[in-house]
Short mmCIF file of C-alpha atoms and ligand atoms in Angstrom, two decimals:
data_model
loop_
_atom_site.label_atom_id
_atom_site.label_comp_id
_atom_site.label_asym_id
_atom_site.label_seq_id
_atom_site.Cartn_x
_atom_site.Cartn_y
_atom_site.Cartn_z
CA UNK A 1 -21.98 12.77 7.04
CA UNK A 2 -18.70 10.91 6.99
CA UNK A 3 -17.61 10.34 10.56
CA UNK A 4 -13.98 10.56 9.43
CA UNK A 5 -13.26 14.20 8.63
CA UNK A 6 -9.91 13.06 7.20
CA UNK A 7 -7.90 15.65 9.06
CA UNK A 8 -5.08 13.47 10.39
CA UNK A 9 -2.79 14.84 7.67
CA UNK A 10 -3.04 18.28 9.35
CA UNK A 11 -1.52 16.92 12.58
CA UNK A 12 2.13 15.88 12.14
CA UNK A 13 2.28 14.04 15.49
CA UNK A 14 -0.34 11.56 14.27
CA UNK A 15 2.29 10.17 11.90
CA UNK A 16 4.37 8.82 14.73
CA UNK A 17 4.30 5.28 16.02
CA UNK A 18 3.85 4.29 19.65
CA UNK A 19 5.11 0.80 20.51
CA UNK A 20 5.52 0.24 16.78
CA UNK A 21 1.86 0.84 15.98
CA UNK A 22 -0.12 3.78 14.70
CA UNK A 23 -0.91 6.27 17.46
CA UNK A 24 -4.61 6.41 18.33
CA UNK A 25 -4.94 9.48 20.50
CA UNK A 26 -7.99 9.53 22.78
CA UNK A 27 -6.67 11.85 25.49
CA UNK A 28 -8.07 14.98 23.89
CA UNK A 29 -9.92 16.21 26.97
CA UNK A 30 -6.52 16.58 28.65
CA UNK A 31 -5.00 18.33 25.66
CA UNK A 32 -5.53 18.09 21.92
CA UNK A 33 -2.82 17.68 19.32
CA UNK A 34 -1.86 20.75 17.31
CA UNK A 35 -2.35 21.23 13.58
CA UNK A 36 0.49 22.38 11.38
CA UNK A 37 -1.40 25.67 10.89
CA UNK A 38 -1.02 26.53 14.59
CA UNK A 39 2.66 25.64 14.75
CA UNK A 40 3.53 27.52 11.58
CA UNK A 41 1.64 30.65 12.72
CA UNK A 42 3.75 30.67 15.89
CA UNK A 43 7.01 30.01 14.03
CA UNK A 44 6.15 32.73 11.55
CA UNK A 45 5.58 35.20 14.37
CA UNK A 46 8.97 34.40 15.95
CA UNK A 47 10.73 34.45 12.59
CA UNK A 48 9.35 37.77 11.41
CA UNK A 49 7.87 40.00 14.13
CA UNK A 50 9.12 39.02 17.58
CA UNK A 51 9.53 42.03 19.88
CA UNK A 52 7.94 43.26 23.07
CA UNK A 53 4.56 44.96 22.63
CA UNK A 54 3.63 48.63 23.10
CA UNK A 55 6.80 49.73 24.80
CA UNK A 56 9.04 50.01 21.78
CA UNK A 57 8.35 52.65 19.17
CA UNK A 58 9.73 50.59 16.32
CA UNK A 59 8.39 48.44 13.51
CA UNK A 60 8.73 45.01 15.14
CA UNK A 61 7.13 46.24 18.35
CA UNK A 62 4.22 47.65 16.38
CA UNK A 63 3.83 44.39 14.47
CA UNK A 64 3.90 42.44 17.71
CA UNK A 65 1.24 44.70 19.24
CA UNK A 66 -0.91 44.29 16.15
CA UNK A 67 -0.40 40.51 16.23
CA UNK A 68 -1.68 40.10 19.79
CA UNK A 69 -4.64 42.45 19.25
CA UNK A 70 -5.58 40.74 15.99
CA UNK A 71 -5.38 37.40 17.79
CA UNK A 72 -7.62 38.74 20.58
CA UNK A 73 -10.21 39.74 17.98
CA UNK A 74 -10.11 36.35 16.25
CA UNK A 75 -10.38 34.38 19.50
CA UNK A 76 -13.14 36.52 21.03
CA UNK A 77 -15.15 36.54 17.82
CA UNK A 78 -14.84 32.73 17.61
CA UNK A 79 -16.47 32.60 21.04
CA UNK A 80 -19.13 35.22 20.33
CA UNK A 81 -17.60 37.92 22.52
CA UNK A 82 -16.10 41.37 22.04
CA UNK A 83 -12.33 41.68 21.98
CA UNK A 84 -12.62 44.03 24.96
CA UNK A 85 -14.14 41.18 27.00
CA UNK A 86 -11.22 38.76 26.60
CA UNK A 87 -8.37 38.53 29.09
CA UNK A 88 -5.69 36.21 27.74
CA UNK A 89 -4.38 33.76 30.33
CA UNK A 90 -2.52 30.44 30.29
CA UNK A 91 -5.40 28.03 30.86
CA UNK A 92 -8.82 27.49 32.46
CA UNK A 93 -7.31 27.14 35.92
CA UNK A 94 -5.68 30.55 35.67
CA UNK A 95 -8.90 32.05 34.29
CA UNK A 96 -10.90 30.69 37.25
CA UNK A 97 -8.27 31.99 39.66
CA UNK A 98 -8.73 35.36 37.92
CA UNK A 99 -12.39 35.29 39.00
CA UNK A 100 -11.26 34.38 42.52
CA UNK A 101 -8.69 37.18 42.85
CA UNK A 102 -10.32 39.74 40.57
CA UNK A 103 -13.95 39.34 41.61
CA UNK A 104 -14.67 36.97 44.52
CA UNK A 105 -12.29 38.49 47.07
CA UNK A 106 -13.78 41.95 46.40
CA UNK A 107 -17.45 41.01 46.23
CA UNK A 108 -18.11 38.17 48.67
CA UNK A 109 -18.71 38.44 52.42
CA UNK A 110 -20.18 36.49 55.29
CA UNK A 111 -23.81 35.64 54.59
CA UNK A 112 -23.19 35.18 50.86
CA UNK A 113 -23.38 31.81 49.16
CA UNK A 114 -21.24 30.38 46.34
CA UNK A 115 -22.75 27.44 44.47
CA UNK A 116 -20.76 24.86 42.56
CA UNK A 117 -21.38 21.13 41.97
CA UNK A 118 -20.15 17.59 42.54
CA UNK A 119 -19.46 17.35 38.84
CA UNK A 120 -16.68 19.93 38.74
CA UNK A 121 -13.06 19.62 37.76
CA UNK A 122 -10.92 20.51 40.80
CA UNK A 123 -10.00 23.76 39.04
CA UNK A 124 -13.62 24.91 39.35
CA UNK A 125 -13.97 23.60 42.90
CA UNK A 126 -10.88 24.35 44.95
CA UNK A 127 -10.94 28.05 43.93
CA UNK A 128 -14.41 28.39 45.47
CA UNK A 129 -13.34 26.62 48.63
CA UNK A 130 -10.54 29.20 48.82
CA UNK A 131 -12.93 32.08 48.04
CA UNK A 132 -15.18 31.02 50.90
CA UNK A 133 -12.28 30.45 53.28
CA UNK A 134 -11.03 34.00 52.71
CA UNK A 135 -14.37 35.85 52.67
CA UNK A 136 -16.59 33.92 55.08
CA UNK A 137 -19.08 33.07 52.32
CA UNK A 138 -20.68 29.62 52.38
CA UNK A 139 -19.98 27.00 49.70
CA UNK A 140 -22.92 24.90 48.56
CA UNK A 141 -22.43 21.91 46.27
CA UNK A 142 -25.17 20.76 43.89
CA UNK A 143 -25.43 16.96 44.04
CA UNK A 144 -25.52 14.89 40.88
CA UNK A 145 -28.34 12.52 39.97
CA UNK A 146 -27.71 8.86 39.22
CA UNK A 147 -26.75 9.58 35.60
CA UNK A 148 -24.23 12.28 36.66
CA UNK A 149 -26.36 15.18 35.51
CA UNK A 150 -27.03 18.02 37.92
CA UNK A 151 -29.97 18.09 40.28
CA UNK A 152 -31.41 21.40 39.03
CA UNK A 153 -34.31 21.19 41.49
CA UNK A 154 -31.78 21.19 44.31
CA UNK A 155 -30.21 24.32 42.81
CA UNK A 156 -33.60 26.03 42.57
CA UNK A 157 -34.35 25.17 46.19
CA UNK A 158 -30.97 26.32 47.51
CA UNK A 159 -30.22 29.45 45.52
CA UNK A 160 -31.14 31.98 48.24
CA UNK A 161 -28.25 34.37 49.07
CA UNK A 162 -26.17 33.05 46.15
CA UNK A 163 -23.72 35.64 44.83
CA UNK A 164 -21.98 33.30 42.41
CA UNK A 165 -22.93 30.09 40.62
CA UNK A 166 -19.87 28.45 39.05
CA UNK A 167 -20.46 25.35 36.92
CA UNK A 168 -18.88 23.37 34.14
CA UNK A 169 -20.50 23.53 30.68
CA UNK A 170 -19.37 20.03 29.72
CA UNK A 171 -18.10 17.54 32.29
CA UNK A 172 -14.58 16.33 31.59
CA UNK A 173 -15.29 13.13 33.51
CA UNK A 174 -18.60 11.98 32.01
CA UNK A 175 -19.43 14.38 29.17
CA UNK A 176 -22.73 15.64 30.61
CA UNK A 177 -23.84 19.05 29.36
CA UNK A 178 -25.07 21.94 31.51
CA UNK A 179 -28.45 23.55 30.90
CA UNK A 180 -26.94 27.05 30.97
CA UNK A 181 -30.24 28.76 30.24
CA UNK A 182 -31.86 27.18 33.27
CA UNK A 183 -28.92 28.15 35.49
CA UNK A 184 -28.98 31.75 34.24
CA UNK A 185 -32.74 31.95 34.91
CA UNK A 186 -32.26 30.74 38.48
CA UNK A 187 -29.28 33.08 39.01
CA UNK A 188 -31.23 36.10 37.79
CA UNK A 189 -33.91 35.55 40.44
CA UNK A 190 -31.38 36.29 43.18
CA UNK A 191 -28.95 38.52 41.24
CA UNK A 192 -26.13 35.96 41.35
CA UNK A 193 -23.22 36.09 38.91
CA UNK A 194 -22.71 33.03 36.71
CA UNK A 195 -19.26 31.64 35.89
CA UNK A 196 -18.93 28.88 33.31
CA UNK A 197 -15.99 26.53 33.07
CA UNK A 198 -15.93 26.08 29.30
CA UNK A 199 -12.78 23.95 29.12
CA UNK A 200 -14.52 20.95 27.57
CA UNK A 201 -17.06 22.84 25.47
CA UNK A 202 -15.03 25.06 23.18
CA UNK A 203 -13.50 22.32 21.02
CA UNK A 204 -16.74 20.45 20.48
CA UNK A 205 -19.61 22.84 19.89
CA UNK A 206 -20.36 26.40 18.81
CA UNK A 207 -20.15 28.75 21.80
CA UNK A 208 -21.52 32.28 21.98
CA UNK A 209 -20.60 34.10 25.18
CA UNK A 210 -23.16 36.82 24.49
CA UNK A 211 -26.00 34.40 23.79
CA UNK A 212 -25.24 32.38 26.91
CA UNK A 213 -25.83 35.52 28.99
CA UNK A 214 -23.30 34.54 31.65
CA UNK A 215 -20.85 36.82 33.46
CA UNK A 216 -17.63 34.81 33.18
CA UNK A 217 -16.45 32.08 30.81
CA UNK A 218 -13.12 30.31 31.30
CA UNK A 219 -11.40 28.17 28.67
CA UNK A 220 -8.08 26.57 27.71
CA UNK A 221 -6.62 27.12 24.24
CA UNK A 222 -4.57 23.93 24.45
CA UNK A 223 -7.76 21.84 24.62
CA UNK A 224 -8.99 23.36 21.34
CA UNK A 225 -5.95 22.69 19.14
CA UNK A 226 -4.10 25.80 20.33
CA UNK A 227 -0.69 25.87 22.03
CA UNK A 228 0.04 24.89 25.62
CA UNK A 229 -0.08 27.96 27.84
CA UNK A 230 -2.92 29.59 25.95
CA UNK A 231 -6.42 30.28 27.18
CA UNK A 232 -8.77 33.01 28.21
CA UNK A 233 -11.26 34.50 30.59
CA UNK A 234 -14.28 36.22 29.07
CA UNK A 235 -15.83 38.82 31.35
CA UNK A 236 -19.08 40.66 30.62
CA UNK A 237 -18.01 44.24 29.86
CA UNK A 238 -20.35 45.79 32.46
CA UNK A 239 -18.26 44.19 35.18
CA UNK A 240 -15.19 46.03 33.93
CA UNK A 241 -17.06 49.33 33.57
CA UNK A 242 -18.47 49.19 37.12
CA UNK A 243 -15.10 48.06 38.54
CA UNK A 244 -16.87 45.05 40.02
CA UNK A 245 -14.05 43.09 38.36
CA UNK A 246 -10.64 44.33 39.46
CA UNK A 247 -7.14 43.55 38.20
CA UNK A 248 -5.34 40.78 40.06
CA UNK A 249 -1.89 41.17 38.57
CA UNK A 250 -0.06 44.43 39.09
CA UNK A 251 3.00 46.01 37.53
CA UNK A 252 4.20 47.12 34.13
CA UNK A 253 1.81 47.38 31.21
CA UNK A 254 -1.41 47.78 33.23
CA UNK A 255 -0.78 51.31 34.50
CA UNK A 256 -1.47 54.81 33.19
CA UNK A 257 0.67 56.75 35.67
CA UNK A 258 2.90 55.75 38.57
CA UNK A 259 4.10 58.12 41.33
CA UNK A 260 5.94 57.39 44.53
CA UNK A 261 2.75 57.62 46.54
CA UNK A 262 0.06 56.40 44.12
CA UNK A 263 -0.64 54.60 40.86
CA UNK A 264 -3.42 55.11 38.33
CA UNK A 265 -4.36 51.99 36.40
CA UNK A 266 -5.11 52.01 32.68
CA UNK A 267 -8.70 52.97 31.77
CA UNK A 268 -8.88 50.41 28.98
CA UNK A 269 -9.83 47.07 30.58
CA UNK A 270 -7.63 44.97 28.34
CA UNK A 271 -4.58 47.07 29.21
CA UNK A 272 -5.59 47.09 32.88
CA UNK A 273 -5.81 43.30 32.94
CA UNK A 274 -2.60 42.63 31.00
CA UNK A 275 0.26 43.08 33.44
CA UNK A 276 3.71 42.23 32.14
CA UNK A 277 4.75 40.98 28.73
CA UNK A 278 1.93 39.03 27.05
CA UNK A 279 2.55 35.65 25.42
CA UNK A 280 2.11 36.94 21.88
CA UNK A 281 3.10 33.69 20.16
CA UNK A 282 0.55 31.66 22.14
CA UNK A 283 -2.16 34.19 21.32
CA UNK A 284 -1.21 33.98 17.64
CA UNK A 285 -1.26 30.16 17.84
CA UNK A 286 -4.66 30.10 19.55
CA UNK A 287 -6.07 32.49 16.93
CA UNK A 288 -4.79 30.10 14.24
CA UNK A 289 -6.57 27.25 16.04
CA UNK A 290 -9.82 29.25 16.02
CA UNK A 291 -9.39 29.88 12.30
CA UNK A 292 -8.69 26.19 11.76
CA UNK A 293 -11.90 25.22 13.58
CA UNK A 294 -13.91 27.92 11.80
CA UNK A 295 -12.73 26.56 8.48
CA UNK A 296 -14.05 23.10 9.36
CA UNK A 297 -17.18 24.75 10.79
CA UNK A 298 -18.27 24.26 14.38
CA UNK A 299 -21.57 22.69 13.30
CA UNK A 300 -19.56 20.03 11.44
CA UNK A 301 -17.27 19.59 14.45
CA UNK A 302 -20.31 19.16 16.71
CA UNK A 303 -21.94 16.60 14.39
CA UNK A 304 -18.68 14.65 14.13
CA UNK A 305 -18.39 14.57 17.91
CA UNK A 306 -22.01 13.39 18.28
CA UNK A 307 -21.36 10.55 15.83
CA UNK A 308 -18.17 9.41 17.54
CA UNK A 309 -19.74 9.56 21.00
CA UNK A 310 -22.77 7.56 19.81
CA UNK A 311 -20.56 4.98 18.06
CA UNK A 312 -18.23 4.59 21.06
CA UNK A 313 -21.22 4.29 23.36
CA UNK A 314 -22.77 1.53 21.23
CA UNK A 315 -19.51 -0.43 20.82
CA UNK A 316 -18.35 -0.15 24.43
CA UNK A 317 -21.77 -1.00 25.80
CA UNK A 318 -21.60 -4.32 23.95
CA UNK A 319 -18.51 -5.40 25.93
CA UNK A 320 -19.76 -7.40 28.95
CA UNK A 321 -16.95 -6.28 31.31
CA UNK A 322 -17.52 -2.58 30.55
CA UNK A 323 -19.91 -0.29 32.42
CA UNK A 324 -20.24 3.16 30.91
CA UNK A 325 -20.65 5.91 33.49
CA UNK A 326 -22.56 9.16 33.10
CA UNK A 327 -25.61 10.22 31.12
CA UNK A 328 -27.30 7.91 28.67
CA UNK A 329 -28.73 10.70 26.53
CA UNK A 330 -26.86 13.88 25.59
CA UNK A 331 -23.12 13.80 26.21
CA UNK A 332 -20.26 15.64 24.57
CA UNK A 333 -16.64 14.86 23.86
CA UNK A 334 -15.94 11.66 25.72
CA UNK A 335 -17.07 8.29 27.00
CA UNK A 336 -15.82 7.03 30.38
CA UNK A 337 -16.18 3.54 31.74
CA UNK A 338 -15.36 1.02 34.43
CA UNK A 339 -13.83 -2.33 33.47
CA UNK A 340 -14.94 -5.06 35.81
CA UNK A 341 -12.15 -6.35 38.02
CA UNK A 342 -9.35 -4.32 36.39
CA UNK A 343 -8.10 -0.93 37.61
CA UNK A 344 -8.30 1.85 35.01
CA UNK A 345 -4.51 2.38 35.16
CA UNK A 346 -4.03 -1.23 34.09
CA UNK A 347 -6.60 -0.82 31.33
CA UNK A 348 -4.77 2.30 30.11
CA UNK A 349 -1.41 0.55 30.19
CA UNK A 350 -2.60 -2.39 28.10
CA UNK A 351 -4.14 0.03 25.62
CA UNK A 352 -0.93 2.08 25.50
CA UNK A 353 1.02 -1.05 24.61
CA UNK A 354 -1.16 -1.11 21.48
CA UNK A 355 -0.59 2.58 20.67
CA UNK A 356 -3.89 3.76 22.12
CA UNK A 357 -3.74 6.75 24.47
CA UNK A 358 -6.61 7.07 26.97
CA UNK A 359 -6.78 8.71 30.39
CA UNK A 360 -7.29 6.80 33.62
CA UNK A 361 -7.90 7.85 37.21
CA UNK A 362 -10.28 10.38 38.72
CA UNK A 363 -9.72 13.01 35.98
CA UNK A 364 -9.42 15.77 38.62
CA UNK A 365 -13.02 15.12 39.66
CA UNK A 366 -12.64 13.47 43.04
CA UNK A 367 -15.96 14.74 44.46
CA UNK A 368 -17.80 13.06 41.55
CA UNK A 369 -15.84 9.82 41.90
CA UNK A 370 -16.35 9.71 45.67
CA UNK A 371 -20.10 10.44 45.32
CA UNK A 372 -20.41 7.48 42.94
CA UNK A 373 -18.00 5.13 44.70
CA UNK A 374 -15.84 4.92 41.59
CA UNK A 375 -12.21 4.31 42.47
CA UNK A 376 -11.08 5.30 38.99
CA UNK A 377 -12.47 5.37 35.47
CA UNK A 378 -11.04 5.07 31.96
CA UNK A 379 -11.85 7.90 29.54
CA UNK A 380 -11.70 8.02 25.77
CA UNK A 381 -12.13 11.61 24.61
CA UNK A 382 -12.48 12.66 21.02
CA UNK A 383 -11.17 15.22 18.54
CA UNK A 384 -11.72 16.22 14.94
CA UNK A 385 -8.99 13.80 13.75
CA UNK A 386 -10.54 10.71 15.37
CA UNK A 387 -12.65 8.29 13.37
CA UNK A 388 -14.89 5.27 13.89
CA UNK A 389 -11.92 3.16 12.85
CA UNK A 390 -10.04 4.51 15.89
CA UNK A 391 -12.93 3.42 18.11
CA UNK A 392 -12.85 -0.06 16.53
CA UNK A 393 -9.16 -0.21 17.50
CA UNK A 394 -10.07 0.78 21.06
CA UNK A 395 -12.61 -2.05 21.21
CA UNK A 396 -9.99 -4.50 19.88
CA UNK A 397 -7.53 -3.10 22.42
CA UNK A 398 -9.95 -3.86 25.24
CA UNK A 399 -10.06 -7.52 24.14
CA UNK A 400 -6.37 -7.64 25.03
CA UNK A 401 -7.25 -6.42 28.54
CA UNK A 402 -9.47 -9.46 28.88
CA UNK A 403 -6.63 -11.71 27.67
CA UNK A 404 -3.96 -10.16 29.95
CA UNK A 405 -6.08 -10.14 33.10
CA UNK A 406 -8.17 -13.22 32.37
CA UNK A 407 -11.38 -11.20 32.95
C1 PLP B 1 -13.75 20.88 32.86
C2 PLP B 1 -12.34 21.30 33.10
N1 PLP B 1 -12.09 22.40 33.82
C3 PLP B 1 -10.85 22.83 34.04
C4 PLP B 1 -9.75 22.15 33.56
C5 PLP B 1 -8.38 22.68 33.80
O1 PLP B 1 -7.81 23.01 32.60
P1 PLP B 1 -6.29 23.53 32.55
O2 PLP B 1 -5.47 22.41 33.10
O3 PLP B 1 -6.04 23.78 31.11
O4 PLP B 1 -6.24 24.74 33.38
C6 PLP B 1 -9.96 20.97 32.83
C7 PLP B 1 -8.82 20.17 32.36
O5 PLP B 1 -8.92 19.03 32.05
C8 PLP B 1 -11.28 20.55 32.59
O6 PLP B 1 -11.53 19.45 31.88
#
């Protein structure tokens, strides 16, 4: 397979120059660029159908309602879920907070255990600290092994009394991939719910919520070529039916009847969990992103990612000053590294001066960085529009770091 999918033409921003050179964008784990198809779907919605949903009995309102529900179907089907299992939110962080406010505060108590890991993005860490603070449950943190994969044996030995296991599918810091099946097997032994932070998985590999067999799955649309402010929380439908999962936003749109002394919420879970005016345009844009990815084919996307990761690994490993961090075998989406004697912010700045955008710092994974004594790392993360040629430019760019810092 050609490692260049030749998709740059679909992304207008990739035409621009940074410091008078072609932009090489390797900050895709933070947010991806958006294809023309996503932007034009959103513009089209605003130009033809914009109106508030449900409330108006008029043509535009009906079209708007249809647009958001069609988008919900497209997005949920892309992720192997039913439309009735998808709550649209702004990003992964909001989705995880939805589990905190909609589930954890109602279902956790003293004596219960919540398990997360050292590998997590702060968004899948701080919420569980808060959950435990407010309910008296205990937070346990799975340590990572030397290659930044999880110590599953530790999980198996410490799972007693767990009510929730919340883990990232793909690490944004080192690209390691969770063995979801193993986690679900362990969780089932004690009846714990499983929440997956899918932020770094959805743009890189096929995902089927139903096949994973987890209870919650959080993701950001803006990291999968969709607009900023788009994302979702998938919730297994049984949790809605049993009212184990409760609404966490209240007000207009989510009610059936309101009286001075009581309110009845909507029976339909999607209505019940959509308080206020939904962001129809973002939903439409995210649906267009799902269609865009489906057209390429997620198997092709996955293969492309594997090739870029392997190529970057090989090329970066050959640079004497570079130490790649994280797993040596399976990794998805990114390669992170330390550059001997130079802080990652300086590395990133020298690369930026050559039009290459990478991320530097702790990538919102302080527990992982502290556990490994890394002050900061540099991350190149990949997308469908990146090619091996881009990685060659990154390698050339790093030679300049050596020149500037004399290292
Ligand atoms: C693994 C992971 N979880 C959660 C988040 C938070 O995503 P957002 O900022 O879109 O809420 C990120 C963002 O980088 C991430 O990589």
